[in-house]
Amino acid sequence: MAKPLMAKATAVWLVDNTTISFKQIADFVGMHELEIQGIADGDVAAGVKGYDPIANNQLTHDEIEKAQNSPLHKLRLKFNPAAAGEEKRRGPRYTPLSKRQDRPNSILWLVKFHPELSDAQIAKLVGTTKPTIQSIRERTHWNIANMQPIDPVALGLCKQSELDAIVQKAAAAKAAEGGVMSDDERRKLVSTEQSLEMEAEPKIPTGIEGLETFTLGDAPEKPEAEEEIIDADSFFNLPSGGGDDDEEESKY
């Protein structure tokens, strides 16, 4: 399906000027639904000016009205010769100068939360080089002490759909290897939508792991032993008085 020109700016205009659902806008512009929600909240595409798809002959008033009246209606792009072949464009990802300083932080986030991704996948996702990724993995980067892991989607370096697609490939590769995955690894290898739909599984804190059989109730009180009566002679270990001393005193 062909995508409109200036997809993010078109999404900004549709959010500001229509009541079309986030899902419909996301499907039309080729973005993730969470990104559209971030545009509505002001967290994504801050400062981006809306691009009117009606004035630029990409949508019609009737098409927008149909989408507003029916949440299941999918917006259809009018034929635009300038958009033909837009998705087939190849080449390295361009990163704006204002965001290049945040790129190491996004690489650190990917290395920390998605270690299953290869260097080639990370390089393609955020537009960086393999030596930079390797230095961050080995923590030999010159600015590693000041770096903080930040989601590349929040920084605008990639789309949520692109991140989910790469994670799905990593999940398929992991399944092909036949390795046993923990619950945390399984959640990392699924898409954002699937992860949000999962129910939280109860976990035992590591501090008391292995102590499941112990109860936290009060232990039954043991009967106290009867106190032994101790007389003074036995306490001080004094010798008992005998008749020998009396006989010696009588001699004198």
C-alpha atoms as an extended CHARMM CRD file, in Angstrom:
* protein
*
       252  EXT
         1         1  MET       CA              0.0000000000        0.0000000000        0.0000000000  PROA      1               0.0000000000
         2         2  ALA       CA              1.3660000000        3.4250000000       -1.0070000000  PROA      2               0.0000000000
         3         3  LYS       CA              2.1160000000        5.8580000000        1.7990000000  PROA      3               0.0000000000
         4         4  PRO       CA              1.5720000000        9.6220000000        1.7420000000  PROA      4               0.0000000000
         5         5  LEU       CA              4.3590000000       12.1290000000        1.3750000000  PROA      5               0.0000000000
         6         6  MET       CA              5.6310000000       13.6350000000        4.6400000000  PROA      6               0.0000000000
         7         7  ALA       CA              3.9250000000       10.9230000000        6.6570000000  PROA      7               0.0000000000
         8         8  LYS       CA              4.6690000000       12.3460000000       10.1170000000  PROA      8               0.0000000000
         9         9  ALA       CA              3.5320000000       15.8600000000        9.1820000000  PROA      9               0.0000000000
        10        10  THR       CA              0.3850000000       14.3600000000        7.6150000000  PROA      10              0.0000000000
        11        11  ALA       CA             -0.2850000000       12.4520000000       10.8380000000  PROA      11              0.0000000000
        12        12  VAL       CA              0.0880000000       15.6880000000       12.8330000000  PROA      12              0.0000000000
        13        13  TRP       CA             -2.5080000000       17.3900000000       10.6410000000  PROA      13              0.0000000000
        14        14  LEU       CA             -4.9650000000       14.4930000000       10.9050000000  PROA      14              0.0000000000
        15        15  VAL       CA             -4.6200000000       14.3840000000       14.7040000000  PROA      15              0.0000000000
        16        16  ASP       CA             -5.1710000000       18.1430000000       15.0150000000  PROA      16              0.0000000000
        17        17  ASN       CA             -7.9860000000       18.5650000000       12.4850000000  PROA      17              0.0000000000
        18        18  THR       CA            -10.0140000000       15.3240000000       12.4850000000  PROA      18              0.0000000000
        19        19  THR       CA            -11.5510000000       12.8060000000       14.8660000000  PROA      19              0.0000000000
        20        20  ILE       CA            -10.1220000000        9.8080000000       13.0390000000  PROA      20              0.0000000000
        21        21  SER       CA             -8.8650000000        7.0770000000       15.3920000000  PROA      21              0.0000000000
        22        22  PHE       CA             -5.1660000000        6.5810000000       16.0640000000  PROA      22              0.0000000000
        23        23  LYS       CA             -5.3200000000        3.1440000000       14.4510000000  PROA      23              0.0000000000
        24        24  GLN       CA             -6.7410000000        4.5230000000       11.1870000000  PROA      24              0.0000000000
        25        25  ILE       CA             -4.1290000000        7.2860000000       11.0260000000  PROA      25              0.0000000000
        26        26  ALA       CA             -1.3210000000        4.8340000000       11.8230000000  PROA      26              0.0000000000
        27        27  ASP       CA             -2.3940000000        2.4810000000        9.0310000000  PROA      27              0.0000000000
        28        28  PHE       CA             -2.6550000000        5.3500000000        6.5570000000  PROA      28              0.0000000000
        29        29  VAL       CA              0.7330000000        6.9880000000        7.2010000000  PROA      29              0.0000000000
        30        30  GLY       CA              2.6370000000        3.7650000000        7.9600000000  PROA      30              0.0000000000
        31        31  MET       CA              3.4650000000        4.5610000000       11.5900000000  PROA      31              0.0000000000
        32        32  HSD       CA              2.8120000000        2.7450000000       14.8570000000  PROA      32              0.0000000000
        33        33  GLU       CA             -0.3600000000        3.4480000000       16.7970000000  PROA      33              0.0000000000
        34        34  LEU       CA              1.6910000000        4.3920000000       19.8770000000  PROA      34              0.0000000000
        35        35  GLU       CA              3.5450000000        6.9990000000       17.8200000000  PROA      35              0.0000000000
        36        36  ILE       CA              0.2320000000        8.5710000000       16.7980000000  PROA      36              0.0000000000
        37        37  GLN       CA             -0.8250000000        8.6200000000       20.4370000000  PROA      37              0.0000000000
        38        38  GLY       CA              2.5160000000       10.2730000000       21.2670000000  PROA      38              0.0000000000
        39        39  ILE       CA              1.7720000000       12.9550000000       18.6580000000  PROA      39              0.0000000000
        40        40  ALA       CA             -1.5910000000       13.6200000000       20.3180000000  PROA      40              0.0000000000
        41        41  ASP       CA              0.0880000000       13.8220000000       23.7460000000  PROA      41              0.0000000000
        42        42  GLY       CA              2.8220000000       16.1260000000       22.4470000000  PROA      42              0.0000000000
        43        43  ASP       CA              5.6460000000       13.6520000000       23.1350000000  PROA      43              0.0000000000
        44        44  VAL       CA              6.3530000000       12.8510000000       19.4650000000  PROA      44              0.0000000000
        45        45  ALA       CA              6.9040000000       15.2120000000       16.5170000000  PROA      45              0.0000000000
        46        46  ALA       CA              7.0430000000       18.2850000000       18.7270000000  PROA      46              0.0000000000
        47        47  GLY       CA              7.3940000000       21.3750000000       16.5320000000  PROA      47              0.0000000000
        48        48  VAL       CA              6.4290000000       19.5440000000       13.3070000000  PROA      48              0.0000000000
        49        49  LYS       CA              4.0170000000       21.5800000000       11.2190000000  PROA      49              0.0000000000
        50        50  GLY       CA              0.9780000000       19.7270000000        9.9390000000  PROA      50              0.0000000000
        51        51  TYR       CA              0.8400000000       18.8290000000        6.2430000000  PROA      51              0.0000000000
        52        52  ASP       CA             -2.6690000000       19.1340000000        4.8050000000  PROA      52              0.0000000000
        53        53  PRO       CA             -3.3520000000       15.9740000000        2.7280000000  PROA      53              0.0000000000
        54        54  ILE       CA             -6.4730000000       17.5250000000        1.1690000000  PROA      54              0.0000000000
        55        55  ALA       CA             -4.7000000000       20.6220000000       -0.1250000000  PROA      55              0.0000000000
        56        56  ASN       CA             -1.8810000000       18.4250000000       -1.4470000000  PROA      56              0.0000000000
        57        57  ASN       CA             -4.2660000000       16.1110000000       -3.3050000000  PROA      57              0.0000000000
        58        58  GLN       CA             -3.6210000000       13.0420000000       -1.1400000000  PROA      58              0.0000000000
        59        59  LEU       CA             -7.0680000000       12.7270000000        0.4790000000  PROA      59              0.0000000000
        60        60  THR       CA            -10.5900000000       13.9690000000       -0.1620000000  PROA      60              0.0000000000
        61        61  HSD       CA            -13.1850000000       15.4120000000        2.2060000000  PROA      61              0.0000000000
        62        62  ASP       CA            -15.4610000000       12.4430000000        1.5330000000  PROA      62              0.0000000000
        63        63  GLU       CA            -12.7150000000        9.9760000000        2.4780000000  PROA      63              0.0000000000
        64        64  ILE       CA            -12.0680000000       11.7530000000        5.7700000000  PROA      64              0.0000000000
        65        65  GLU       CA            -15.7870000000       11.8760000000        6.5810000000  PROA      65              0.0000000000
        66        66  LYS       CA            -16.1230000000        8.1590000000        5.9370000000  PROA      66              0.0000000000
        67        67  ALA       CA            -13.2230000000        7.4550000000        8.2850000000  PROA      67              0.0000000000
        68        68  GLN       CA            -14.6790000000        9.6950000000       10.9890000000  PROA      68              0.0000000000
        69        69  ASN       CA            -18.0840000000        8.0070000000       10.7620000000  PROA      69              0.0000000000
        70        70  SER       CA            -16.7310000000        4.4550000000       10.7180000000  PROA      70              0.0000000000
        71        71  PRO       CA            -13.7390000000        3.3950000000       12.8690000000  PROA      71              0.0000000000
        72        72  LEU       CA            -13.2920000000        0.3320000000       10.6290000000  PROA      72              0.0000000000
        73        73  HSD       CA            -12.8940000000        2.3550000000        7.4320000000  PROA      73              0.0000000000
        74        74  LYS       CA             -9.3640000000        2.4600000000        6.0340000000  PROA      74              0.0000000000
        75        75  LEU       CA             -8.2020000000        5.6970000000        4.4520000000  PROA      75              0.0000000000
        76        76  ARG       CA             -7.3310000000        5.3630000000        0.7880000000  PROA      76              0.0000000000
        77        77  LEU       CA             -4.5950000000        7.5150000000       -0.6910000000  PROA      77              0.0000000000
        78        78  LYS       CA             -5.3690000000        9.2990000000       -3.9310000000  PROA      78              0.0000000000
        79        79  PHE       CA             -2.9100000000        8.5870000000       -6.6990000000  PROA      79              0.0000000000
        80        80  ASN       CA              0.0680000000       10.8680000000       -6.3100000000  PROA      80              0.0000000000
        81        81  PRO       CA              2.8050000000       10.5130000000       -8.9510000000  PROA      81              0.0000000000
        82        82  ALA       CA              5.3540000000       12.0730000000       -6.5780000000  PROA      82              0.0000000000
        83        83  ALA       CA              4.7840000000        9.2940000000       -4.0460000000  PROA      83              0.0000000000
        84        84  ALA       CA              5.3000000000        6.4730000000       -6.5360000000  PROA      84              0.0000000000
        85        85  GLY       CA              8.2630000000        4.3550000000       -5.4900000000  PROA      85              0.0000000000
        86        86  GLU       CA              8.7030000000        6.2410000000       -2.2290000000  PROA      86              0.0000000000
        87        87  GLU       CA              8.9540000000        3.0310000000       -0.1760000000  PROA      87              0.0000000000
        88        88  LYS       CA             11.4790000000        1.4250000000       -2.5410000000  PROA      88              0.0000000000
        89        89  ARG       CA             14.0760000000        4.0780000000       -1.9390000000  PROA      89              0.0000000000
        90        90  ARG       CA             17.3320000000        2.5180000000       -0.7390000000  PROA      90              0.0000000000
        91        91  GLY       CA             20.3280000000        3.9610000000        1.0360000000  PROA      91              0.0000000000
        92        92  PRO       CA             21.7220000000        4.6720000000        4.4940000000  PROA      92              0.0000000000
        93        93  ARG       CA             19.3630000000        6.1450000000        7.0460000000  PROA      93              0.0000000000
        94        94  TYR       CA             19.7490000000        9.8950000000        7.4110000000  PROA      94              0.0000000000
        95        95  THR       CA             19.8980000000       11.2320000000       10.9630000000  PROA      95              0.0000000000
        96        96  PRO       CA             19.3460000000       14.9750000000       11.4950000000  PROA      96              0.0000000000
        97        97  LEU       CA             22.2150000000       16.8880000000       13.0440000000  PROA      97              0.0000000000
        98        98  SER       CA             20.0930000000       17.7910000000       16.0700000000  PROA      98              0.0000000000
        99        99  LYS       CA             19.5950000000       14.0900000000       16.8930000000  PROA      99              0.0000000000
       100       100  ARG       CA             23.0500000000       12.6930000000       16.1620000000  PROA      100             0.0000000000
       101       101  GLN       CA             24.2670000000       13.4680000000       19.6830000000  PROA      101             0.0000000000
       102       102  ASP       CA             21.4650000000       11.2590000000       21.0670000000  PROA      102             0.0000000000
       103       103  ARG       CA             22.3390000000        8.3140000000       18.8600000000  PROA      103             0.0000000000
       104       104  PRO       CA             24.8290000000        6.7100000000       21.3330000000  PROA      104             0.0000000000
       105       105  ASN       CA             22.1150000000        6.7860000000       24.0160000000  PROA      105             0.0000000000
       106       106  SER       CA             19.7480000000        4.9030000000       21.7210000000  PROA      106             0.0000000000
       107       107  ILE       CA             22.4540000000        2.3450000000       20.9190000000  PROA      107             0.0000000000
       108       108  LEU       CA             23.0130000000        1.8250000000       24.6490000000  PROA      108             0.0000000000
       109       109  TRP       CA             19.2510000000        1.2530000000       25.0750000000  PROA      109             0.0000000000
       110       110  LEU       CA             19.1780000000       -1.3320000000       22.2990000000  PROA      110             0.0000000000
       111       111  VAL       CA             22.2680000000       -3.1180000000       23.6130000000  PROA      111             0.0000000000
       112       112  LYS       CA             20.8220000000       -3.2150000000       27.1390000000  PROA      112             0.0000000000
       113       113  PHE       CA             17.2100000000       -4.1900000000       26.4540000000  PROA      113             0.0000000000
       114       114  HSD       CA             17.6190000000       -6.1120000000       23.1810000000  PROA      114             0.0000000000
       115       115  PRO       CA             21.0090000000       -7.8710000000       23.3510000000  PROA      115             0.0000000000
       116       116  GLU       CA             19.7450000000      -10.3930000000       20.7940000000  PROA      116             0.0000000000
       117       117  LEU       CA             19.9800000000       -7.7730000000       18.0310000000  PROA      117             0.0000000000
       118       118  SER       CA             23.0960000000       -7.9730000000       15.8770000000  PROA      118             0.0000000000
       119       119  ASP       CA             25.3830000000       -5.0340000000       15.1660000000  PROA      119             0.0000000000
       120       120  ALA       CA             24.1430000000       -4.9380000000       11.5680000000  PROA      120             0.0000000000
       121       121  GLN       CA             20.5070000000       -4.6970000000       12.7110000000  PROA      121             0.0000000000
       122       122  ILE       CA             21.2600000000       -1.8730000000       15.1640000000  PROA      122             0.0000000000
       123       123  ALA       CA             23.3230000000       -0.0270000000       12.5550000000  PROA      123             0.0000000000
       124       124  LYS       CA             20.4680000000       -0.2310000000       10.0700000000  PROA      124             0.0000000000
       125       125  LEU       CA             17.8770000000        0.7930000000       12.6550000000  PROA      125             0.0000000000
       126       126  VAL       CA             19.4860000000        3.9900000000       13.9780000000  PROA      126             0.0000000000
       127       127  GLY       CA             22.0230000000        4.7480000000       11.2320000000  PROA      127             0.0000000000
       128       128  THR       CA             25.3580000000        4.1870000000       12.9450000000  PROA      128             0.0000000000
       129       129  THR       CA             28.5660000000        2.2110000000       12.4400000000  PROA      129             0.0000000000
       130       130  LYS       CA             29.6220000000       -1.1760000000       13.7820000000  PROA      130             0.0000000000
       131       131  PRO       CA             32.7540000000        0.1620000000       15.5770000000  PROA      131             0.0000000000
       132       132  THR       CA             30.5550000000        2.5720000000       17.5450000000  PROA      132             0.0000000000
       133       133  ILE       CA             28.1990000000       -0.2410000000       18.5490000000  PROA      133             0.0000000000
       134       134  GLN       CA             31.1140000000       -2.4750000000       19.5170000000  PROA      134             0.0000000000
       135       135  SER       CA             32.6630000000        0.2300000000       21.7060000000  PROA      135             0.0000000000
       136       136  ILE       CA             29.3370000000        0.6950000000       23.5220000000  PROA      136             0.0000000000
       137       137  ARG       CA             28.9270000000       -3.0620000000       23.9870000000  PROA      137             0.0000000000
       138       138  GLU       CA             32.4110000000       -3.2940000000       25.4930000000  PROA      138             0.0000000000
       139       139  ARG       CA             31.9050000000       -0.0260000000       27.4180000000  PROA      139             0.0000000000
       140       140  THR       CA             35.0390000000        1.5020000000       25.8880000000  PROA      140             0.0000000000
       141       141  HSD       CA             33.2150000000        4.4430000000       24.2980000000  PROA      141             0.0000000000
       142       142  TRP       CA             34.8520000000        7.7640000000       25.1790000000  PROA      142             0.0000000000
       143       143  ASN       CA             31.6170000000        9.1310000000       26.6790000000  PROA      143             0.0000000000
       144       144  ILE       CA             30.2320000000        5.9230000000       28.2210000000  PROA      144             0.0000000000
       145       145  ALA       CA             30.2140000000        7.4130000000       31.7550000000  PROA      145             0.0000000000
       146       146  ASN       CA             27.7750000000       10.1560000000       30.7400000000  PROA      146             0.0000000000
       147       147  MET       CA             25.4830000000        8.0690000000       28.5340000000  PROA      147             0.0000000000
       148       148  GLN       CA             21.9190000000        7.1150000000       29.4780000000  PROA      148             0.0000000000
       149       149  PRO       CA             19.8290000000        4.4260000000       27.6950000000  PROA      149             0.0000000000
       150       150  ILE       CA             16.9750000000        6.1250000000       25.7870000000  PROA      150             0.0000000000
       151       151  ASP       CA             14.3960000000        4.4830000000       23.5410000000  PROA      151             0.0000000000
       152       152  PRO       CA             15.2790000000        5.2970000000       19.8850000000  PROA      152             0.0000000000
       153       153  VAL       CA             11.5530000000        5.6190000000       19.0920000000  PROA      153             0.0000000000
       154       154  ALA       CA             11.2160000000        8.3610000000       21.7110000000  PROA      154             0.0000000000
       155       155  LEU       CA             14.2240000000       10.1170000000       20.1620000000  PROA      155             0.0000000000
       156       156  GLY       CA             12.6870000000        9.9080000000       16.6930000000  PROA      156             0.0000000000
       157       157  LEU       CA             15.5670000000        7.8450000000       15.2890000000  PROA      157             0.0000000000
       158       158  CYS       CA             13.2880000000        5.0480000000       14.1110000000  PROA      158             0.0000000000
       159       159  LYS       CA              9.6410000000        4.0120000000       13.9960000000  PROA      159             0.0000000000
       160       160  GLN       CA              8.0290000000        1.6610000000       16.4800000000  PROA      160             0.0000000000
       161       161  SER       CA              6.9760000000       -0.5790000000       13.5990000000  PROA      161             0.0000000000
       162       162  GLU       CA             10.6000000000       -0.8350000000       12.4190000000  PROA      162             0.0000000000
       163       163  LEU       CA             11.7980000000       -1.7420000000       15.9100000000  PROA      163             0.0000000000
       164       164  ASP       CA              9.0530000000       -4.3550000000       16.2640000000  PROA      164             0.0000000000
       165       165  ALA       CA              9.9460000000       -5.8690000000       12.8770000000  PROA      165             0.0000000000
       166       166  ILE       CA             13.6020000000       -6.3060000000       13.8310000000  PROA      166             0.0000000000
       167       167  VAL       CA             12.6580000000       -7.7480000000       17.2180000000  PROA      167             0.0000000000
       168       168  GLN       CA             10.3630000000      -10.2400000000       15.4830000000  PROA      168             0.0000000000
       169       169  LYS       CA             13.2520000000      -11.3500000000       13.2850000000  PROA      169             0.0000000000
       170       170  ALA       CA             15.3590000000      -11.8700000000       16.4050000000  PROA      170             0.0000000000
       171       171  ALA       CA             12.5170000000      -13.9000000000       17.9210000000  PROA      171             0.0000000000
       172       172  ALA       CA             12.3830000000      -16.1300000000       14.8400000000  PROA      172             0.0000000000
       173       173  ALA       CA             16.1530000000      -16.6320000000       14.9400000000  PROA      173             0.0000000000
       174       174  LYS       CA             16.0080000000      -17.4740000000       18.6380000000  PROA      174             0.0000000000
       175       175  ALA       CA             13.2490000000      -20.0050000000       18.0570000000  PROA      175             0.0000000000
       176       176  ALA       CA             15.1920000000      -21.5860000000       15.1830000000  PROA      176             0.0000000000
       177       177  GLU       CA             18.1830000000      -22.1160000000       17.4790000000  PROA      177             0.0000000000
       178       178  GLY       CA             15.9280000000      -23.9810000000       19.8980000000  PROA      178             0.0000000000
       179       179  GLY       CA             17.1720000000      -22.1180000000       22.9570000000  PROA      179             0.0000000000
       180       180  VAL       CA             15.0760000000      -21.9800000000       26.1080000000  PROA      180             0.0000000000
       181       181  MET       CA             13.9470000000      -18.4210000000       26.8100000000  PROA      181             0.0000000000
       182       182  SER       CA             13.0400000000      -16.9600000000       30.1600000000  PROA      182             0.0000000000
       183       183  ASP       CA              9.8810000000      -14.8990000000       30.6710000000  PROA      183             0.0000000000
       184       184  ASP       CA             11.8330000000      -11.6250000000       30.4430000000  PROA      184             0.0000000000
       185       185  GLU       CA             13.5460000000      -12.6960000000       27.2140000000  PROA      185             0.0000000000
       186       186  ARG       CA             10.2350000000      -13.8120000000       25.7290000000  PROA      186             0.0000000000
       187       187  ARG       CA              8.6730000000      -10.4120000000       26.4440000000  PROA      187             0.0000000000
       188       188  LYS       CA             11.6400000000       -8.6200000000       24.8480000000  PROA      188             0.0000000000
       189       189  LEU       CA             11.3480000000      -10.6610000000       21.6600000000  PROA      189             0.0000000000
       190       190  VAL       CA              7.7000000000       -9.8580000000       20.9830000000  PROA      190             0.0000000000
       191       191  SER       CA              6.2250000000       -6.7040000000       19.5420000000  PROA      191             0.0000000000
       192       192  THR       CA              4.9990000000       -3.8360000000       21.6820000000  PROA      192             0.0000000000
       193       193  GLU       CA              1.3320000000       -4.6530000000       21.0580000000  PROA      193             0.0000000000
       194       194  GLN       CA              1.7690000000       -8.3020000000       22.0400000000  PROA      194             0.0000000000
       195       195  SER       CA              3.7830000000       -7.3790000000       25.1280000000  PROA      195             0.0000000000
       196       196  LEU       CA              1.1140000000       -4.9650000000       26.3300000000  PROA      196             0.0000000000
       197       197  GLU       CA             -1.5600000000       -7.6550000000       25.9620000000  PROA      197             0.0000000000
       198       198  MET       CA              0.3440000000      -10.1910000000       28.0800000000  PROA      198             0.0000000000
       199       199  GLU       CA             -0.7180000000      -10.7630000000       31.6470000000  PROA      199             0.0000000000
       200       200  ALA       CA              1.8750000000      -10.1790000000       34.3020000000  PROA      200             0.0000000000
       201       201  GLU       CA              3.1770000000      -13.4400000000       35.7260000000  PROA      201             0.0000000000
       202       202  PRO       CA              3.7620000000      -13.6340000000       39.4900000000  PROA      202             0.0000000000
       203       203  LYS       CA              7.3790000000      -13.8950000000       40.4680000000  PROA      203             0.0000000000
       204       204  ILE       CA              9.0640000000      -14.9300000000       43.6970000000  PROA      204             0.0000000000
       205       205  PRO       CA             11.5080000000      -12.3190000000       45.0090000000  PROA      205             0.0000000000
       206       206  THR       CA             15.1000000000      -13.5050000000       44.7770000000  PROA      206             0.0000000000
       207       207  GLY       CA             15.5940000000      -12.8490000000       48.4890000000  PROA      207             0.0000000000
       208       208  ILE       CA             13.1210000000      -15.5830000000       49.4920000000  PROA      208             0.0000000000
       209       209  GLU       CA             13.4160000000      -17.8240000000       46.4460000000  PROA      209             0.0000000000
       210       210  GLY       CA             13.5740000000      -21.4520000000       47.5280000000  PROA      210             0.0000000000
       211       211  LEU       CA             11.7550000000      -20.7480000000       50.7870000000  PROA      211             0.0000000000
       212       212  GLU       CA              8.2560000000      -21.3240000000       49.4120000000  PROA      212             0.0000000000
       213       213  THR       CA              7.5400000000      -24.0980000000       51.9110000000  PROA      213             0.0000000000
       214       214  PHE       CA              8.0690000000      -21.8460000000       54.8960000000  PROA      214             0.0000000000
       215       215  THR       CA              5.0700000000      -20.0790000000       56.3500000000  PROA      215             0.0000000000
       216       216  LEU       CA              5.0350000000      -16.5460000000       57.6610000000  PROA      216             0.0000000000
       217       217  GLY       CA              2.5320000000      -17.3400000000       60.4440000000  PROA      217             0.0000000000
       218       218  ASP       CA              3.4200000000      -17.5180000000       64.1080000000  PROA      218             0.0000000000
       219       219  ALA       CA              5.1890000000      -20.7190000000       65.0260000000  PROA      219             0.0000000000
       220       220  PRO       CA              3.4590000000      -22.8500000000       67.6740000000  PROA      220             0.0000000000
       221       221  GLU       CA              4.6710000000      -21.9710000000       71.0810000000  PROA      221             0.0000000000
       222       222  LYS       CA              6.6560000000      -24.6720000000       72.8370000000  PROA      222             0.0000000000
       223       223  PRO       CA              5.7940000000      -25.4170000000       76.4670000000  PROA      223             0.0000000000
       224       224  GLU       CA              8.2740000000      -23.7290000000       78.6920000000  PROA      224             0.0000000000
       225       225  ALA       CA             10.4000000000      -26.0570000000       80.7760000000  PROA      225             0.0000000000
       226       226  GLU       CA              9.6510000000      -26.0120000000       84.4670000000  PROA      226             0.0000000000
       227       227  GLU       CA             12.1720000000      -23.9270000000       86.3390000000  PROA      227             0.0000000000
       228       228  GLU       CA             14.4990000000      -26.0550000000       88.4130000000  PROA      228             0.0000000000
       229       229  ILE       CA             14.6010000000      -25.0830000000       92.0630000000  PROA      229             0.0000000000
       230       230  ILE       CA             18.1810000000      -24.4510000000       93.1150000000  PROA      230             0.0000000000
       231       231  ASP       CA             19.1700000000      -24.0770000000       96.7490000000  PROA      231             0.0000000000
       232       232  ALA       CA             21.9710000000      -21.8160000000       97.9410000000  PROA      232             0.0000000000
       233       233  ASP       CA             24.4480000000      -24.6010000000       98.6970000000  PROA      233             0.0000000000
       234       234  SER       CA             24.2590000000      -26.1020000000       95.2580000000  PROA      234             0.0000000000
       235       235  PHE       CA             24.3980000000      -22.6450000000       93.6210000000  PROA      235             0.0000000000
       236       236  PHE       CA             27.6310000000      -21.6040000000       95.3830000000  PROA      236             0.0000000000
       237       237  ASN       CA             28.9530000000      -25.1990000000       95.3740000000  PROA      237             0.0000000000
       238       238  LEU       CA             29.6400000000      -25.1130000000       99.1090000000  PROA      238             0.0000000000
       239       239  PRO       CA             30.8110000000      -28.3330000000      100.8300000000  PROA      239             0.0000000000
       240       240  SER       CA             28.2260000000      -29.8730000000      103.0540000000  PROA      240             0.0000000000
       241       241  GLY       CA             29.0140000000      -29.7870000000      106.7570000000  PROA      241             0.0000000000
       242       242  GLY       CA             30.3910000000      -33.0910000000      108.1140000000  PROA      242             0.0000000000
       243       243  GLY       CA             31.1270000000      -34.5700000000      111.5440000000  PROA      243             0.0000000000
       244       244  ASP       CA             34.9570000000      -34.4370000000      111.1180000000  PROA      244             0.0000000000
       245       245  ASP       CA             35.1130000000      -30.7190000000      111.8560000000  PROA      245             0.0000000000
       246       246  ASP       CA             33.0910000000      -31.1330000000      115.0370000000  PROA      246             0.0000000000
       247       247  GLU       CA             35.4120000000      -33.8610000000      116.3100000000  PROA      247             0.0000000000
       248       248  GLU       CA             38.5080000000      -31.6880000000      115.7130000000  PROA      248             0.0000000000
       249       249  GLU       CA             36.9580000000      -28.7670000000      117.6360000000  PROA      249             0.0000000000
       250       250  SER       CA             36.0680000000      -31.0290000000      120.5900000000  PROA      250             0.0000000000
       251       251  LYS       CA             39.7260000000      -32.1210000000      120.9960000000  PROA      251             0.0000000000
       252       252  TYR       CA             40.7120000000      -28.5950000000      121.8580000000  PROA      252             0.0000000000
